[in-house]
Amino acid sequence: MAELVDAQDSKSCGSNAVRVRVSLCPPKLNEFKSLVDLFFYQAKKQNPQTAFLEWLSSKNNKKFSWGETSSNIYKLAKTLKENIASDDRCLLVSENRPEWMISDIAVMLAGGITVPAYTTYTEKDYKYIIEDCRPSVIIVSNNEIHDKLKNIIEEKSFVRKVITFDEIQKEDYKDKYLDFNSIIKNDLQENDKIKNLNLERSSPACIIYTSG
């Protein structure tokens, strides 16, 4: 078993570091059609109570076990599936936190394509990306990031839903906005465990905008 601390040196973990616990006995990768298949294969081999994702933040010690992570992916994917069509883009704007990985895999499972974006972008940068990729769903972390997105969200009718990790002030969660924590609090039924049989090794996993 190994612990990987993403994006930070293990001796100086900042608030954006996430600890991921993984096995060092990987299967042959060519046996899997997608990252979704690979994750659930690995999850089934683990003790569902064992910690998997941990946010190394002085203000937030959020943790998800292997079982919780799997369950939350299914729950979020079900909600996404109700709001997107196949290959719809889903913009994901968040600092490095456990919900980011859950959202990324859930988007793929639901048949969408993740469009991750830096949290340091300006409103102008986000507007360019949104107008270009036309996401059906925007997943956003917190109020600070949302402040740079809210005007664009209001003017773009193709954005059907906005899913937030933290509660966004002054937004109506009865209509366009959905709360991540409310979604994962729902009970998981067996028929909620959707499958995406269309995923292949050649399927796009994400679309990344660069400065080049």
GROMACS .gro file of C-alpha atoms in nm:
model
  212
    1MET     CA    1   0.000   0.000   0.000
    2ALA     CA    2   0.130   0.345  -0.085
    3GLU     CA    3   0.019   0.698  -0.001
    4LEU     CA    4   0.046   0.953  -0.279
    5VAL     CA    5   0.022   1.321  -0.188
    6ASP     CA    6  -0.091   1.498  -0.502
    7ALA     CA    7   0.061   1.828  -0.614
    8GLN     CA    8   0.247   1.899  -0.290
    9ASP     CA    9   0.569   1.786  -0.125
   10SER     CA   10   0.483   1.543   0.155
   11LYS     CA   11   0.683   1.749   0.404
   12SER     CA   12   0.502   2.074   0.329
   13CYS     CA   13   0.146   1.984   0.242
   14GLY     CA   14  -0.063   2.289   0.168
   15SER     CA   15  -0.441   2.325   0.185
   16ASN     CA   16  -0.476   2.199  -0.173
   17ALA     CA   17  -0.307   1.865  -0.115
   18VAL     CA   18  -0.505   1.544  -0.136
   19ARG     CA   19  -0.379   1.211   0.000
   20VAL     CA   20  -0.471   0.913  -0.216
   21ARG     CA   21  -0.412   0.560  -0.084
   22VAL     CA   22  -0.357   0.303  -0.358
   23SER     CA   23  -0.233  -0.052  -0.401
   24LEU     CA   24   0.107  -0.111  -0.559
   25CYS     CA   25  -0.014  -0.428  -0.737
   26PRO     CA   26  -0.185  -0.289  -1.047
   27PRO     CA   27  -0.350  -0.519  -1.303
   28LYS     CA   28  -0.260  -0.513  -1.670
   29LEU     CA   29  -0.397  -0.184  -1.797
   30ASN     CA   30  -0.486  -0.323  -2.137
   31GLU     CA   31  -0.755  -0.532  -1.969
   32PHE     CA   32  -0.966  -0.223  -1.903
   33LYS     CA   33  -1.168  -0.012  -2.144
   34SER     CA   34  -1.167   0.305  -1.936
   35LEU     CA   35  -1.054   0.481  -1.619
   36VAL     CA   36  -1.403   0.414  -1.481
   37ASP     CA   37  -1.356   0.037  -1.520
   38LEU     CA   38  -1.010   0.059  -1.365
   39PHE     CA   39  -1.134   0.252  -1.062
   40PHE     CA   40  -1.422   0.018  -0.982
   41TYR     CA   41  -1.201  -0.288  -1.034
   42GLN     CA   42  -0.959  -0.149  -0.777
   43ALA     CA   43  -1.238  -0.039  -0.540
   44LYS     CA   44  -1.385  -0.390  -0.530
   45LYS     CA   45  -1.048  -0.527  -0.414
   46GLN     CA   46  -1.026  -0.287  -0.119
   47ASN     CA   47  -1.184  -0.287   0.225
   48PRO     CA   48  -1.474  -0.042   0.174
   49GLN     CA   49  -1.400   0.113   0.516
   50THR     CA   50  -1.037   0.192   0.433
   51ALA     CA   51  -0.961   0.560   0.379
   52PHE     CA   52  -0.899   0.647   0.014
   53LEU     CA   53  -0.925   1.025  -0.036
   54GLU     CA   54  -0.827   1.281   0.225
   55TRP     CA   55  -0.813   1.659   0.196
   56LEU     CA   56  -0.497   1.776   0.372
   57SER     CA   57  -0.631   2.117   0.468
   58SER     CA   58  -0.594   2.287   0.805
   59LYS     CA   59  -0.954   2.408   0.770
   60ASN     CA   60  -1.105   2.089   0.633
   61ASN     CA   61  -1.008   1.730   0.711
   62LYS     CA   62  -1.267   1.574   0.481
   63LYS     CA   63  -1.211   1.204   0.414
   64PHE     CA   64  -1.376   0.946   0.190
   65SER     CA   65  -1.328   0.572   0.222
   66TRP     CA   66  -1.314   0.342  -0.080
   67GLY     CA   67  -1.676   0.249  -0.022
   68GLU     CA   68  -1.791   0.611   0.016
   69THR     CA   69  -1.600   0.716  -0.294
   70SER     CA   70  -1.759   0.443  -0.506
   71SER     CA   71  -2.106   0.519  -0.372
   72ASN     CA   72  -2.066   0.894  -0.425
   73ILE     CA   73  -1.951   0.842  -0.783
   74TYR     CA   74  -2.266   0.642  -0.857
   75LYS     CA   75  -2.491   0.899  -0.689
   76LEU     CA   76  -2.338   1.194  -0.873
   77ALA     CA   77  -2.333   1.006  -1.205
   78LYS     CA   78  -2.706   0.937  -1.169
   79THR     CA   79  -2.776   1.308  -1.121
   80LEU     CA   80  -2.551   1.401  -1.413
   81LYS     CA   81  -2.714   1.140  -1.637
   82GLU     CA   82  -3.048   1.311  -1.579
   83ASN     CA   83  -2.909   1.643  -1.705
   84ILE     CA   84  -2.668   1.564  -1.988
   85ALA     CA   85  -2.665   1.382  -2.319
   86SER     CA   86  -2.384   1.159  -2.445
   87ASP     CA   87  -2.056   1.350  -2.494
   88ASP     CA   88  -2.192   1.668  -2.333
   89ARG     CA   89  -1.919   1.880  -2.179
   90CYS     CA   90  -1.907   1.931  -1.803
   91LEU     CA   91  -1.687   2.216  -1.684
   92LEU     CA   92  -1.505   2.132  -1.359
   93VAL     CA   93  -1.352   2.425  -1.170
   94SER     CA   94  -1.211   2.341  -0.830
   95GLU     CA   95  -0.901   2.344  -0.619
   96ASN     CA   96  -0.742   2.006  -0.548
   97ARG     CA   97  -0.991   1.832  -0.317
   98PRO     CA   98  -1.149   1.484  -0.294
   99GLU     CA   99  -1.470   1.590  -0.469
  100TRP     CA  100  -1.269   1.670  -0.784
  101MET     CA  101  -1.180   1.305  -0.848
  102ILE     CA  102  -1.532   1.187  -0.760
  103SER     CA  103  -1.677   1.437  -1.009
  104ASP     CA  104  -1.434   1.349  -1.287
  105ILE     CA  105  -1.510   0.977  -1.275
  106ALA     CA  106  -1.884   1.044  -1.234
  107VAL     CA  107  -1.886   1.258  -1.549
  108MET     CA  108  -1.725   0.977  -1.750
  109LEU     CA  109  -1.964   0.720  -1.603
  110ALA     CA  110  -2.261   0.940  -1.697
  111GLY     CA  111  -2.138   0.965  -2.057
  112GLY     CA  112  -2.009   1.321  -2.043
  113ILE     CA  113  -1.665   1.470  -2.102
  114THR     CA  114  -1.489   1.660  -1.824
  115VAL     CA  115  -1.346   2.002  -1.908
  116PRO     CA  116  -1.117   2.088  -1.615
  117ALA     CA  117  -1.013   2.450  -1.573
  118TYR     CA  118  -0.763   2.628  -1.351
  119THR     CA  119  -0.899   2.811  -1.048
  120THR     CA  120  -0.664   3.100  -1.127
  121TYR     CA  121  -0.838   3.191  -1.455
  122THR     CA  122  -1.006   3.528  -1.492
  123GLU     CA  123  -1.372   3.574  -1.580
  124LYS     CA  124  -1.261   3.647  -1.936
  125ASP     CA  125  -1.075   3.314  -1.951
  126TYR     CA  126  -1.377   3.123  -1.825
  127LYS     CA  127  -1.605   3.297  -2.072
  128TYR     CA  128  -1.387   3.191  -2.363
  129ILE     CA  129  -1.381   2.827  -2.250
  130ILE     CA  130  -1.755   2.816  -2.177
  131GLU     CA  131  -1.849   2.975  -2.508
  132ASP     CA  132  -1.621   2.733  -2.691
  133CYS     CA  133  -1.711   2.402  -2.523
  134ARG     CA  134  -2.074   2.492  -2.428
  135PRO     CA  135  -2.099   2.279  -2.111
  136SER     CA  136  -2.439   2.146  -2.008
  137VAL     CA  137  -2.324   2.127  -1.646
  138ILE     CA  138  -2.076   2.335  -1.450
  139ILE     CA  139  -1.924   2.188  -1.134
  140VAL     CA  140  -1.771   2.457  -0.914
  141SER     CA  141  -1.600   2.440  -0.578
  142ASN     CA  142  -1.666   2.754  -0.375
  143ASN     CA  143  -1.794   3.111  -0.359
  144GLU     CA  144  -1.467   3.270  -0.467
  145ILE     CA  145  -1.452   3.074  -0.792
  146HIS     CA  146  -1.826   3.106  -0.849
  147ASP     CA  147  -1.798   3.485  -0.836
  148LYS     CA  148  -1.599   3.470  -1.161
  149LEU     CA  149  -1.853   3.238  -1.323
  150LYS     CA  150  -2.193   3.366  -1.211
  151ASN     CA  151  -2.239   3.630  -1.481
  152ILE     CA  152  -2.153   3.381  -1.755
  153ILE     CA  153  -2.384   3.120  -1.604
  154GLU     CA  154  -2.671   3.367  -1.601
  155GLU     CA  155  -2.633   3.458  -1.968
  156LYS     CA  156  -2.572   3.111  -2.114
  157SER     CA  157  -2.896   2.916  -2.155
  158PHE     CA  158  -2.709   2.596  -2.255
  159VAL     CA  159  -2.583   2.563  -1.894
  160ARG     CA  160  -2.861   2.347  -1.748
  161LYS     CA  161  -2.725   2.277  -1.401
  162VAL     CA  162  -2.457   2.405  -1.165
  163ILE     CA  163  -2.328   2.163  -0.901
  164THR     CA  164  -2.138   2.317  -0.609
  165PHE     CA  165  -1.910   2.154  -0.352
  166ASP     CA  166  -1.963   2.436  -0.100
  167GLU     CA  167  -2.292   2.617  -0.059
  168ILE     CA  168  -2.296   2.926  -0.280
  169GLN     CA  169  -2.441   3.238  -0.120
  170LYS     CA  170  -2.755   3.397  -0.266
  171GLU     CA  171  -2.820   3.121  -0.520
  172ASP     CA  172  -3.146   2.928  -0.559
  173TYR     CA  173  -3.090   2.557  -0.497
  174LYS     CA  174  -3.448   2.479  -0.596
  175ASP     CA  175  -3.389   2.536  -0.966
  176LYS     CA  176  -3.058   2.554  -1.151
  177TYR     CA  177  -2.820   2.487  -0.864
  178LEU     CA  178  -2.754   2.150  -0.701
  179ASP     CA  179  -2.559   2.087  -0.381
  180PHE     CA  180  -2.296   1.812  -0.402
  181ASN     CA  181  -2.336   1.721  -0.035
  182SER     CA  182  -2.713   1.686  -0.073
  183ILE     CA  183  -2.664   1.455  -0.371
  184ILE     CA  184  -2.430   1.220  -0.185
  185LYS     CA  185  -2.658   1.209   0.122
  186ASN     CA  186  -2.921   1.025  -0.082
  187ASP     CA  187  -2.952   0.651  -0.031
  188LEU     CA  188  -2.791   0.445  -0.307
  189GLN     CA  189  -3.025   0.189  -0.461
  190GLU     CA  190  -2.895  -0.103  -0.666
  191ASN     CA  191  -3.058   0.037  -0.983
  192ASP     CA  192  -2.875   0.367  -0.925
  193LYS     CA  193  -2.547   0.196  -1.014
  194ILE     CA  194  -2.554   0.296  -1.377
  195LYS     CA  195  -2.319   0.151  -1.634
  196ASN     CA  196  -2.168   0.315  -1.938
  197LEU     CA  197  -2.124   0.039  -2.192
  198ASN     CA  198  -2.019   0.288  -2.460
  199LEU     CA  199  -1.685   0.371  -2.298
  200GLU     CA  200  -1.386   0.248  -2.496
  201ARG     CA  201  -1.012   0.298  -2.468
  202SER     CA  202  -1.042   0.552  -2.750
  203SER     CA  203  -1.321   0.749  -2.578
  204PRO     CA  204  -1.224   1.104  -2.475
  205ALA     CA  205  -1.162   1.131  -2.101
  206CYS     CA  206  -1.138   1.508  -2.085
  207ILE     CA  207  -1.078   1.825  -2.286
  208ILE     CA  208  -0.797   2.046  -2.158
  209TYR     CA  209  -0.752   2.404  -2.271
  210THR     CA  210  -0.389   2.520  -2.275
  211SER     CA  211  -0.215   2.846  -2.350
  212GLY     CA  212  -0.038   2.701  -2.653
   0.00000   0.00000   0.00000
